[in-house]
Amino acid sequence: MVSKIDYVTVMDIPFSNLTQKELLKEHIYPRINKENKTYIVTANPEIVMQTRIDDVYKNSVKQADFIIPDGTGIVIASKIQGNPIKERVTGFDLMFKLLAYAEKNQLSCYFLGAKQEVNDRAVAKVKAQYPGIKVAGQHHGYFTNDAEVAQKVAVAKPDLIFVAMGFPRQENFIAASLPLFNKGVFMGVGGVFDILAGEMKRAPRPWIKLNLEWLYRLIKQPFRWKRILKAFEFMFRILIRR
């Protein structure tokens, strides 16, 4: 039985209020099996803040079938607003659930984004971890002709398309390319390819459980401080609205 989707709006962005289990078992898996085209946005406070200043990007995000709360700040904001989101659903964990499902069900995946050598290592890691998976294709993220690359992906007819080009580019690319496809689950996954390739480490589990993943990233990548400031601005605006 498919559960009804409730939405929690945070700064005009409607988040699907579903647990990871509900999202996958009651919505995404059935849509894959029916070959329904599906677009997932994994949104954190920085993405929400970007939609405030970029109308094109906001439109790209709001075209998604599911906008999931990939960021502790989103969950906290929902609680402050008095309409709490059930749980944080990270794009990192969701991608691996989808890869496992793809291997089990002989689905094909396309990996788009990052530098070529990073993309190669990431795909090799996926193949090692999921030896039965089908790779429909792969392509680096450093291109200028979006239409040409989108057509190349469409010809491969993948079931799952993971786009690792960072926001706002990955969501803009997906939204603009959707009309070319008859099926497929599309998801922007940010820096996941870098983690798979060993270019960057994900925060240790205790940091994640304590909702301090952002602090771990800041310590490892001090140049991210401007992005962290956006997250603080997000919380400040939520509190002011409250």
Short mmCIF file of C-alpha atoms in Angstrom, two decimals:
data_model
loop_
_atom_site.label_atom_id
_atom_site.label_comp_id
_atom_site.label_asym_id
_atom_site.label_seq_id
_atom_site.Cartn_x
_atom_site.Cartn_y
_atom_site.Cartn_z
CA MET A 1 0.00 0.00 0.00
CA VAL A 2 1.36 3.42 -1.00
CA SER A 3 1.38 5.91 1.84
CA LYS A 4 0.03 9.41 1.36
CA ILE A 5 2.80 11.98 1.10
CA ASP A 6 2.61 14.85 3.56
CA TYR A 7 4.70 17.91 2.83
CA VAL A 8 6.50 20.26 5.16
CA THR A 9 7.29 23.62 3.59
CA VAL A 10 10.53 25.29 4.60
CA MET A 11 11.17 28.68 2.98
CA ASP A 12 8.74 27.87 0.16
CA ILE A 13 10.36 24.48 -0.56
CA PRO A 14 7.97 21.52 -0.06
CA PHE A 15 9.83 18.64 1.58
CA SER A 16 8.41 15.12 1.35
CA ASN A 17 7.76 14.12 4.95
CA LEU A 18 8.72 10.45 4.65
CA THR A 19 11.15 8.17 6.41
CA GLN A 20 13.82 6.61 4.22
CA LYS A 21 11.98 3.28 4.42
CA GLU A 22 8.67 4.84 3.37
CA LEU A 23 10.30 6.77 0.55
CA LEU A 24 11.98 3.72 -0.92
CA LYS A 25 9.54 0.89 -0.34
CA GLU A 26 6.28 2.76 -0.88
CA HIS A 27 7.30 5.24 -3.57
CA ILE A 28 10.68 4.95 -5.29
CA TYR A 29 10.85 1.16 -5.76
CA PRO A 30 7.29 0.93 -7.14
CA ARG A 31 8.02 3.83 -9.52
CA ILE A 32 11.18 2.09 -10.72
CA ASN A 33 9.27 -1.14 -11.31
CA LYS A 34 6.66 0.74 -13.35
CA GLU A 35 9.41 2.65 -15.21
CA ASN A 36 7.94 5.96 -14.03
CA LYS A 37 10.33 8.85 -14.56
CA THR A 38 11.34 10.15 -11.12
CA TYR A 39 13.36 13.18 -10.04
CA ILE A 40 14.75 13.39 -6.50
CA VAL A 41 16.36 16.47 -4.95
CA THR A 42 18.40 16.01 -1.79
CA ALA A 43 18.17 19.47 -0.24
CA ASN A 44 20.12 21.00 2.63
CA PRO A 45 19.99 24.57 4.02
CA GLU A 46 22.51 25.83 1.43
CA ILE A 47 20.30 24.61 -1.40
CA VAL A 48 17.22 26.21 0.14
CA MET A 49 19.11 29.49 0.52
CA GLN A 50 20.17 29.33 -3.14
CA THR A 51 16.54 29.03 -4.21
CA ARG A 52 15.85 32.36 -2.50
CA ILE A 53 18.18 34.26 -4.84
CA ASP A 54 17.95 32.21 -8.02
CA ASP A 55 14.50 31.80 -9.57
CA VAL A 56 15.74 29.48 -12.32
CA TYR A 57 17.25 27.17 -9.74
CA LYS A 58 14.15 27.35 -7.56
CA ASN A 59 12.07 26.21 -10.52
CA SER A 60 14.51 23.34 -11.18
CA VAL A 61 14.23 22.19 -7.56
CA LYS A 62 10.45 22.47 -7.39
CA GLN A 63 10.07 20.28 -10.49
CA ALA A 64 11.24 17.32 -8.39
CA ASP A 65 8.87 14.50 -7.51
CA PHE A 66 10.53 14.22 -4.11
CA ILE A 67 12.51 16.86 -2.22
CA ILE A 68 14.12 15.12 0.72
CA PRO A 69 15.67 16.69 3.85
CA ASP A 70 19.39 16.00 3.41
CA GLY A 71 20.54 18.29 6.15
CA THR A 72 20.07 18.46 9.91
CA GLY A 73 19.22 22.14 9.59
CA ILE A 74 16.12 21.32 7.57
CA VAL A 75 14.84 18.93 10.25
CA ILE A 76 15.57 21.46 13.01
CA ALA A 77 13.81 24.20 11.03
CA SER A 78 10.71 22.04 10.65
CA LYS A 79 10.59 21.53 14.42
CA ILE A 80 10.95 25.26 15.06
CA GLN A 81 8.06 25.86 12.65
CA GLY A 82 5.93 23.42 14.63
CA ASN A 83 5.56 20.86 11.84
CA PRO A 84 8.41 18.39 12.36
CA ILE A 85 9.83 16.30 9.54
CA LYS A 86 9.99 12.61 10.48
CA GLU A 87 13.72 12.12 9.87
CA ARG A 88 16.73 13.28 7.91
CA VAL A 89 17.16 11.28 4.68
CA THR A 90 20.68 11.70 3.33
CA GLY A 91 21.47 11.51 -0.35
CA PHE A 92 24.58 9.47 0.48
CA ASP A 93 22.63 6.70 2.18
CA LEU A 94 19.80 6.85 -0.35
CA MET A 95 22.21 6.38 -3.25
CA PHE A 96 23.65 3.21 -1.71
CA LYS A 97 20.17 1.81 -1.07
CA LEU A 98 19.37 2.42 -4.72
CA LEU A 99 22.63 0.79 -5.86
CA ALA A 100 21.84 -2.31 -3.81
CA TYR A 101 18.34 -2.41 -5.31
CA ALA A 102 19.81 -1.98 -8.80
CA GLU A 103 22.17 -4.91 -8.32
CA LYS A 104 19.41 -7.13 -6.95
CA ASN A 105 17.01 -6.29 -9.78
CA GLN A 106 19.47 -6.08 -12.69
CA LEU A 107 18.92 -2.36 -13.20
CA SER A 108 21.39 -0.18 -15.08
CA CYS A 109 23.04 2.94 -13.66
CA TYR A 110 24.67 5.99 -15.23
CA PHE A 111 27.32 7.96 -13.34
CA LEU A 112 27.66 11.59 -14.42
CA GLY A 113 29.96 14.10 -12.79
CA ALA A 114 33.31 14.87 -11.12
CA LYS A 115 36.70 14.80 -12.85
CA GLN A 116 37.28 11.90 -15.22
CA GLU A 117 39.79 10.17 -12.96
CA VAL A 118 37.53 10.63 -9.94
CA ASN A 119 34.55 9.33 -11.90
CA ASP A 120 36.58 6.27 -12.99
CA ARG A 121 37.62 5.45 -9.43
CA ALA A 122 34.10 5.98 -8.10
CA VAL A 123 32.58 3.65 -10.69
CA ALA A 124 35.29 1.06 -9.99
CA LYS A 125 34.41 1.25 -6.28
CA VAL A 126 30.73 0.74 -7.05
CA LYS A 127 31.53 -2.28 -9.23
CA ALA A 128 33.68 -3.77 -6.47
CA GLN A 129 30.99 -3.25 -3.83
CA TYR A 130 28.11 -4.34 -6.10
CA PRO A 131 29.68 -6.81 -8.56
CA GLY A 132 26.36 -7.66 -10.22
CA ILE A 133 25.46 -4.08 -11.05
CA LYS A 134 24.98 -2.93 -14.64
CA VAL A 135 26.78 0.27 -15.62
CA ALA A 136 24.94 1.90 -18.51
CA GLY A 137 27.64 4.53 -18.84
CA GLN A 138 29.70 7.24 -17.20
CA HIS A 139 30.86 10.75 -18.03
CA HIS A 140 32.85 13.45 -16.24
CA GLY A 141 31.13 16.64 -15.15
CA TYR A 142 33.41 19.12 -16.90
CA PHE A 143 31.49 19.81 -20.07
CA THR A 144 29.87 22.86 -21.62
CA ASN A 145 27.35 21.31 -24.01
CA ASP A 146 24.62 20.07 -21.66
CA ALA A 147 22.26 19.04 -24.46
CA GLU A 148 24.90 16.84 -26.10
CA VAL A 149 25.75 15.04 -22.86
CA ALA A 150 22.06 14.68 -21.90
CA GLN A 151 21.42 13.05 -25.28
CA LYS A 152 24.33 10.68 -24.70
CA VAL A 153 22.87 9.63 -21.36
CA ALA A 154 19.39 9.23 -22.87
CA VAL A 155 20.70 6.90 -25.59
CA ALA A 156 22.08 4.59 -22.86
CA LYS A 157 18.53 4.22 -21.42
CA PRO A 158 19.64 3.86 -17.77
CA ASP A 159 17.27 3.01 -14.95
CA LEU A 160 19.13 5.17 -12.43
CA ILE A 161 21.07 8.36 -13.15
CA PHE A 162 23.35 9.78 -10.45
CA VAL A 163 24.51 13.34 -11.18
CA ALA A 164 27.47 14.58 -9.12
CA MET A 165 28.07 18.15 -10.26
CA GLY A 166 27.13 20.10 -7.14
CA PHE A 167 24.30 22.58 -6.82
CA PRO A 168 22.91 24.50 -8.64
CA ARG A 169 24.29 22.86 -11.75
CA GLN A 170 23.20 19.28 -11.14
CA GLU A 171 19.55 20.16 -10.48
CA ASN A 172 19.45 22.61 -13.40
CA PHE A 173 20.92 19.92 -15.67
CA ILE A 174 18.43 17.28 -14.54
CA ALA A 175 15.39 19.56 -14.82
CA ALA A 176 16.36 20.71 -18.32
CA SER A 177 17.15 17.16 -19.50
CA LEU A 178 14.08 15.32 -18.20
CA PRO A 179 12.02 15.70 -21.42
CA LEU A 180 14.59 13.56 -23.26
CA PHE A 181 13.85 10.51 -21.10
CA ASN A 182 10.95 8.08 -20.93
CA LYS A 183 12.08 6.46 -17.68
CA GLY A 184 14.74 6.69 -14.99
CA VAL A 185 15.35 7.85 -11.45
CA PHE A 186 17.41 11.05 -11.46
CA MET A 187 19.21 12.26 -8.34
CA GLY A 188 21.84 14.90 -7.70
CA VAL A 189 24.44 13.48 -5.35
CA GLY A 190 26.90 16.35 -4.90
CA GLY A 191 30.30 15.16 -3.70
CA VAL A 192 29.49 11.46 -3.30
CA PHE A 193 31.76 10.47 -6.20
CA ASP A 194 34.65 12.22 -4.43
CA ILE A 195 33.96 10.16 -1.31
CA LEU A 196 33.75 6.93 -3.31
CA ALA A 197 37.01 7.75 -5.09
CA GLY A 198 38.80 8.48 -1.82
CA GLU A 199 39.25 12.17 -2.61
CA MET A 200 37.24 13.12 0.45
CA LYS A 201 36.16 11.25 3.57
CA ARG A 202 32.69 11.23 4.98
CA ALA A 203 32.38 12.20 8.63
CA PRO A 204 32.78 9.27 11.07
CA ARG A 205 29.51 7.74 12.30
CA PRO A 206 29.66 9.38 15.80
CA TRP A 207 29.90 12.84 14.19
CA ILE A 208 26.91 12.04 11.96
CA LYS A 209 24.85 10.78 14.92
CA LEU A 210 25.60 13.99 16.80
CA ASN A 211 24.54 16.05 13.74
CA LEU A 212 28.07 17.47 13.47
CA GLU A 213 28.83 16.36 9.93
CA TRP A 214 28.97 20.03 8.88
CA LEU A 215 31.67 20.74 11.49
CA TYR A 216 33.74 17.76 10.34
CA ARG A 217 33.59 19.02 6.75
CA LEU A 218 34.59 22.51 7.87
CA ILE A 219 37.61 21.16 9.76
CA LYS A 220 38.69 19.06 6.77
CA GLN A 221 37.82 21.72 4.19
CA PRO A 222 38.22 25.20 5.72
CA PHE A 223 37.47 26.81 2.35
CA ARG A 224 33.83 25.79 2.89
CA TRP A 225 33.37 28.51 5.52
CA LYS A 226 31.21 30.66 3.21
CA ARG A 227 28.84 27.75 2.68
CA ILE A 228 28.64 27.17 6.43
CA LEU A 229 27.75 30.84 6.89
CA LYS A 230 24.81 30.27 4.55
CA ALA A 231 23.63 27.47 6.84
CA PHE A 232 23.81 29.81 9.84
CA GLU A 233 21.93 32.50 7.89
CA PHE A 234 19.28 29.89 7.08
CA MET A 235 18.74 29.12 10.77
CA PHE A 236 18.71 32.83 11.65
CA ARG A 237 15.97 33.48 9.08
CA ILE A 238 13.94 30.52 10.35
CA LEU A 239 14.14 31.87 13.91
CA ILE A 240 13.19 35.38 12.80
CA ARG A 241 10.17 34.04 10.92
CA ARG A 242 9.14 32.06 13.98
#
